Amino acid sequence: IKRVDQDRLAAASHRNMAAAYDRGFFDDLITPFLGLYRDNNLRADASEEKLAALRPVFGVKGGDATMTAGNSTPLTDGASVALLSSEDWAQAHGLEPLAYFTDAETAAVDYVNGADGLLMAPTYAVPRLLARNGLTLQDFDFYEIHEAFASVVLCHLQAWESEQYCKERLGLDAPLGAIDRGKLNVNGSSLAAGHPFAATGGRIVAQLAKQLAEKKAETGRGVRGLISICAAGGQGVTAILEA
C-alpha cells in the first residue's frame, strides 16, 4: 500500500468532514461538551502535501515505513449512542426511523498464529454478509469503512479486488471487485474525527443512518449502506443499513 495513497485517503477524510460540518450535517448528531462543538482532531486545511511531510512512526521500520500520525487514526476521547428499536415501538413513540438495521455479520482471525493481519477480519465478514442478502459489493449507495489506518482501508479494498486473495483466503470463485470511491466515507471518518474506543461504531451507525435518510429524501428511492469495522483482538464487524 503506497504512502501517497494513504495520505490521499487521509486528506479526503479531513476534507469531507470539514465540508460536512460547514453545511450543518453534524448539527443534530453531535452534543456539545464543555464548549466543544466539533471534533478538535479535524484539520480543515489538511492536504496531501502537508501529510507527505510527516515522518513514519508506526508499522514497518526503515525505508519502507509509510504509516504516520496523519494517515493513522488517533485515539481520542468521546462517546456515542444510537437508538435501536422495533418499528412498532418507534411508531408508538412518534419516532420516524432514519434507517433500518437490516443485517450484520462478524468474523475473527488468528493474527497470532495464523497468516492474517490483526485488522483483516472484515474482509471475511463482508462476503458472508453479501451472500446471505443476495448482494454484490457494488450494490450500495454508501460505504462506511472505519479508518483505523488509511493503509487498512486500502488493504481491505485491495483484498476484495484480488482474485488470489478472494479465492485462497475467502474461498470465493471470483473477486468481489472494486467500489465507487466517491461513495466511501463521504462525510469523513475516523482519520478526521478521531477514534474513541467503543464509541466509533455508534458514530458510524448514526452518521450512515443520517446519510441514508438524506439520500432517500433527495432521490425518492430506497437506499443502502455498508458498514465495515475492524476491531481489537482480530475482530471484524459489518452491517447493512437501509432507508
Tab-separated table of C-alpha atoms in Angstrom:
chain	number	residue	atom	x	y	z
A	1	ILE	CA	0.000	0.000	0.000
A	2	LYS	CA	1.735	3.171	-1.191
A	3	ARG	CA	2.336	6.109	1.140
A	4	VAL	CA	0.868	8.564	-1.378
A	5	ASP	CA	-2.406	6.617	-1.475
A	6	GLN	CA	-2.619	6.577	2.322
A	7	ASP	CA	-2.063	10.320	2.509
A	8	ARG	CA	-4.651	10.894	-0.229
A	9	LEU	CA	-7.271	8.939	1.741
A	10	ALA	CA	-6.430	10.804	4.947
A	11	ALA	CA	-6.663	14.202	3.248
A	12	ALA	CA	-10.040	13.244	1.782
A	13	SER	CA	-11.348	12.224	5.214
A	14	HIS	CA	-10.474	15.621	6.712
A	15	ARG	CA	-11.763	17.480	3.651
A	16	ASN	CA	-15.064	15.580	3.647
A	17	MET	CA	-15.656	16.018	7.364
A	18	ALA	CA	-14.818	19.730	7.282
A	19	ALA	CA	-17.313	20.213	4.458
A	20	ALA	CA	-19.930	18.204	6.371
A	21	TYR	CA	-19.502	20.439	9.435
A	22	ASP	CA	-19.728	23.556	7.277
A	23	ARG	CA	-23.040	22.501	5.733
A	24	GLY	CA	-24.511	21.611	9.115
A	25	PHE	CA	-24.578	17.840	8.659
A	26	PHE	CA	-23.395	17.213	12.219
A	27	ASP	CA	-25.546	19.860	13.901
A	28	ASP	CA	-28.135	17.357	15.139
A	29	LEU	CA	-25.685	14.472	15.541
A	30	ILE	CA	-23.189	15.988	17.961
A	31	THR	CA	-23.921	17.099	21.525
A	32	PRO	CA	-21.622	19.981	22.570
A	33	PHE	CA	-19.466	19.241	25.622
A	34	LEU	CA	-17.569	21.788	27.715
A	35	GLY	CA	-17.689	24.293	24.894
A	36	LEU	CA	-16.585	21.867	22.185
A	37	TYR	CA	-18.849	21.808	19.149
A	38	ARG	CA	-16.706	19.801	16.755
A	39	ASP	CA	-14.003	17.157	16.941
A	40	ASN	CA	-10.756	19.029	17.524
A	41	ASN	CA	-8.731	16.371	15.754
A	42	LEU	CA	-10.193	17.628	12.472
A	43	ARG	CA	-7.752	19.559	10.279
A	44	ALA	CA	-9.758	21.505	7.719
A	45	ASP	CA	-6.550	22.557	5.980
A	46	ALA	CA	-5.175	19.014	5.651
A	47	SER	CA	-3.596	18.295	2.283
A	48	GLU	CA	-1.612	15.527	0.667
A	49	GLU	CA	1.410	17.831	0.608
A	50	LYS	CA	1.254	18.526	4.358
A	51	LEU	CA	0.676	14.871	5.167
A	52	ALA	CA	3.618	13.854	2.982
A	53	ALA	CA	5.934	15.918	5.195
A	54	LEU	CA	5.233	13.785	8.288
A	55	ARG	CA	7.712	11.084	9.218
A	56	PRO	CA	6.569	7.447	9.565
A	57	VAL	CA	6.139	6.331	13.170
A	58	PHE	CA	4.107	3.093	13.009
A	59	GLY	CA	4.372	-0.320	11.416
A	60	VAL	CA	7.355	-1.377	9.343
A	61	LYS	CA	10.648	0.287	10.267
A	62	GLY	CA	13.216	1.724	7.911
A	63	GLY	CA	12.907	2.958	4.358
A	64	ASP	CA	9.709	1.027	3.654
A	65	ALA	CA	7.771	2.655	6.510
A	66	THR	CA	4.641	4.534	5.407
A	67	MET	CA	2.352	4.957	8.433
A	68	THR	CA	2.381	8.410	10.029
A	69	ALA	CA	0.435	10.284	12.693
A	70	GLY	CA	-1.517	11.815	9.817
A	71	ASN	CA	-2.619	8.676	7.986
A	72	SER	CA	-3.249	6.698	11.195
A	73	THR	CA	-6.244	7.443	13.381
A	74	PRO	CA	-5.559	8.978	16.791
A	75	LEU	CA	-7.047	7.537	19.970
A	76	THR	CA	-9.331	10.285	21.255
A	77	ASP	CA	-11.917	10.901	23.964
A	78	GLY	CA	-15.583	10.669	23.065
A	79	ALA	CA	-18.842	8.788	23.423
A	80	SER	CA	-21.692	7.803	21.152
A	81	VAL	CA	-25.224	6.485	21.400
A	82	ALA	CA	-27.732	5.246	18.840
A	83	LEU	CA	-31.369	4.329	19.480
A	84	LEU	CA	-32.258	0.921	18.058
A	85	SER	CA	-35.861	-0.263	18.336
A	86	SER	CA	-38.563	-2.273	16.656
A	87	GLU	CA	-40.678	-0.481	14.073
A	88	ASP	CA	-43.757	-0.876	16.280
A	89	TRP	CA	-42.011	0.744	19.263
A	90	ALA	CA	-40.845	3.663	17.117
A	91	GLN	CA	-44.359	4.250	15.793
A	92	ALA	CA	-45.850	4.044	19.272
A	93	HIS	CA	-43.455	6.751	20.453
A	94	GLY	CA	-43.897	9.006	17.436
A	95	LEU	CA	-40.386	8.436	16.107
A	96	GLU	CA	-39.533	8.275	12.407
A	97	PRO	CA	-36.633	5.850	11.787
A	98	LEU	CA	-33.661	7.312	9.936
A	99	ALA	CA	-32.730	3.859	8.654
A	100	TYR	CA	-33.279	0.155	9.162
A	101	PHE	CA	-30.556	-2.114	10.535
A	102	THR	CA	-31.030	-4.903	8.002
A	103	ASP	CA	-28.340	-7.446	8.856
A	104	ALA	CA	-24.916	-7.849	10.444
A	105	GLU	CA	-22.017	-10.284	10.298
A	106	THR	CA	-18.925	-10.740	12.436
A	107	ALA	CA	-15.640	-12.538	11.878
A	108	ALA	CA	-12.333	-13.057	13.641
A	109	VAL	CA	-8.838	-14.024	12.535
A	110	ASP	CA	-5.984	-15.734	14.348
A	111	TYR	CA	-3.454	-12.983	13.873
A	112	VAL	CA	-1.078	-14.512	16.431
A	113	ASN	CA	-0.534	-17.929	14.882
A	114	GLY	CA	-2.247	-17.533	11.516
A	115	ALA	CA	-1.333	-15.782	8.297
A	116	ASP	CA	-3.810	-12.904	8.632
A	117	GLY	CA	-3.029	-9.471	9.989
A	118	LEU	CA	-4.655	-8.095	13.142
A	119	LEU	CA	-7.248	-5.960	11.332
A	120	MET	CA	-8.185	-8.193	8.373
A	121	ALA	CA	-11.328	-9.837	9.786
A	122	PRO	CA	-13.802	-7.571	7.919
A	123	THR	CA	-12.534	-8.967	4.625
A	124	TYR	CA	-14.029	-12.308	5.726
A	125	ALA	CA	-17.254	-10.934	7.203
A	126	VAL	CA	-18.326	-8.786	4.245
A	127	PRO	CA	-18.590	-11.570	1.627
A	128	ARG	CA	-20.669	-13.701	4.016
A	129	LEU	CA	-22.960	-10.741	4.657
A	130	LEU	CA	-23.323	-10.078	0.938
A	131	ALA	CA	-24.033	-13.718	0.104
A	132	ARG	CA	-26.722	-14.039	2.764
A	133	ASN	CA	-28.515	-10.975	1.407
A	134	GLY	CA	-28.072	-11.724	-2.295
A	135	LEU	CA	-25.987	-8.584	-2.859
A	136	THR	CA	-22.742	-7.665	-4.563
A	137	LEU	CA	-20.148	-5.262	-3.215
A	138	GLN	CA	-21.328	-2.709	-5.746
A	139	ASP	CA	-24.979	-2.693	-4.557
A	140	PHE	CA	-24.564	0.190	-2.087
A	141	ASP	CA	-25.060	3.937	-2.086
A	142	PHE	CA	-22.546	4.497	0.715
A	143	TYR	CA	-19.608	2.639	2.249
A	144	GLU	CA	-18.563	3.453	5.799
A	145	ILE	CA	-15.235	1.743	6.458
A	146	HIS	CA	-13.581	2.512	9.798
A	147	GLU	CA	-10.322	4.334	9.147
A	148	ALA	CA	-8.199	2.701	11.841
A	149	PHE	CA	-5.325	3.368	9.481
A	150	ALA	CA	-5.548	4.583	5.902
A	151	SER	CA	-3.449	1.554	4.989
A	152	VAL	CA	-6.054	-0.820	6.466
A	153	VAL	CA	-8.935	0.674	4.469
A	154	LEU	CA	-6.895	0.459	1.275
A	155	CYS	CA	-5.747	-3.065	2.131
A	156	HIS	CA	-9.338	-4.268	2.582
A	157	LEU	CA	-10.413	-2.716	-0.718
A	158	GLN	CA	-7.409	-4.210	-2.470
A	159	ALA	CA	-8.102	-7.629	-0.935
A	160	TRP	CA	-11.668	-7.647	-2.265
A	161	GLU	CA	-10.332	-6.733	-5.711
A	162	SER	CA	-7.721	-9.513	-5.623
A	163	GLU	CA	-8.650	-12.757	-7.347
A	164	GLN	CA	-5.925	-14.607	-5.449
A	165	TYR	CA	-6.959	-13.321	-2.019
A	166	CYS	CA	-10.655	-13.924	-2.620
A	167	LYS	CA	-10.068	-17.467	-3.835
A	168	GLU	CA	-7.330	-18.603	-1.441
A	169	ARG	CA	-8.355	-16.785	1.763
A	170	LEU	CA	-12.086	-16.220	1.355
A	171	GLY	CA	-12.968	-19.330	-0.652
A	172	LEU	CA	-14.770	-17.339	-3.343
A	173	ASP	CA	-14.979	-18.180	-7.020
A	174	ALA	CA	-14.162	-14.631	-8.082
A	175	PRO	CA	-13.090	-11.326	-6.529
A	176	LEU	CA	-15.747	-9.063	-5.032
A	177	GLY	CA	-14.451	-6.251	-7.219
A	178	ALA	CA	-13.919	-2.535	-6.735
A	179	ILE	CA	-16.230	0.035	-5.187
A	180	ASP	CA	-17.001	3.566	-6.303
A	181	ARG	CA	-14.558	5.558	-4.152
A	182	GLY	CA	-16.871	8.547	-4.411
A	183	LYS	CA	-19.277	6.683	-2.095
A	184	LEU	CA	-16.639	5.941	0.565
A	185	ASN	CA	-16.751	7.822	3.890
A	186	VAL	CA	-18.399	10.762	2.164
A	187	ASN	CA	-18.668	12.886	5.327
A	188	GLY	CA	-15.291	11.917	6.720
A	189	SER	CA	-14.470	9.163	9.163
A	190	SER	CA	-12.048	8.156	11.891
A	191	LEU	CA	-8.899	9.746	10.467
A	192	ALA	CA	-10.625	13.121	10.785
A	193	ALA	CA	-12.944	12.522	13.750
A	194	GLY	CA	-10.539	10.512	15.870
A	195	HIS	CA	-11.212	7.091	17.368
A	196	PRO	CA	-12.691	6.827	20.879
A	197	PHE	CA	-12.549	3.073	21.534
A	198	ALA	CA	-16.065	1.563	21.786
A	199	ALA	CA	-17.651	4.803	20.529
A	200	THR	CA	-16.623	4.721	16.869
A	201	GLY	CA	-19.195	2.070	15.945
A	202	GLY	CA	-22.051	4.180	17.273
A	203	ARG	CA	-20.748	7.239	15.431
A	204	ILE	CA	-20.565	5.331	12.166
A	205	VAL	CA	-24.077	3.887	12.544
A	206	ALA	CA	-25.589	7.310	13.303
A	207	GLN	CA	-23.622	9.019	10.552
A	208	LEU	CA	-24.610	6.452	7.924
A	209	ALA	CA	-28.254	6.447	9.046
A	210	LYS	CA	-28.486	10.203	8.503
A	211	GLN	CA	-26.708	9.967	5.137
A	212	LEU	CA	-29.226	7.360	4.001
A	213	ALA	CA	-32.191	9.426	5.198
A	214	GLU	CA	-30.884	12.462	3.315
A	215	LYS	CA	-30.234	10.447	0.157
A	216	LYS	CA	-33.690	8.880	0.256
A	217	ALA	CA	-35.341	12.290	0.668
A	218	GLU	CA	-33.271	13.644	-2.209
A	219	THR	CA	-33.839	10.775	-4.655
A	220	GLY	CA	-37.205	9.375	-3.574
A	221	ARG	CA	-35.911	5.820	-3.779
A	222	GLY	CA	-34.677	3.194	-1.373
A	223	VAL	CA	-31.004	3.439	-0.433
A	224	ARG	CA	-28.484	1.123	1.189
A	225	GLY	CA	-25.193	1.459	3.059
A	226	LEU	CA	-22.431	-0.942	4.117
A	227	ILE	CA	-20.538	-0.660	7.399
A	228	SER	CA	-17.186	-2.394	7.862
A	229	ILE	CA	-15.277	-2.048	11.125
A	230	CYS	CA	-12.058	-3.732	12.216
A	231	ALA	CA	-11.520	-4.123	15.950
A	232	ALA	CA	-9.016	-5.234	18.543
A	233	GLY	CA	-8.382	-8.919	19.046
A	234	GLY	CA	-8.589	-9.726	15.340
A	235	GLN	CA	-12.322	-8.976	15.140
A	236	GLY	CA	-14.423	-7.603	12.314
A	237	VAL	CA	-17.988	-6.253	12.493
A	238	THR	CA	-20.002	-5.488	9.365
A	239	ALA	CA	-23.594	-4.412	8.786
A	240	ILE	CA	-26.130	-3.306	6.197
A	241	LEU	CA	-28.350	-0.271	6.807
A	242	GLU	CA	-31.233	0.667	4.519
A	243	ALA	CA	-33.705	3.520	4.216
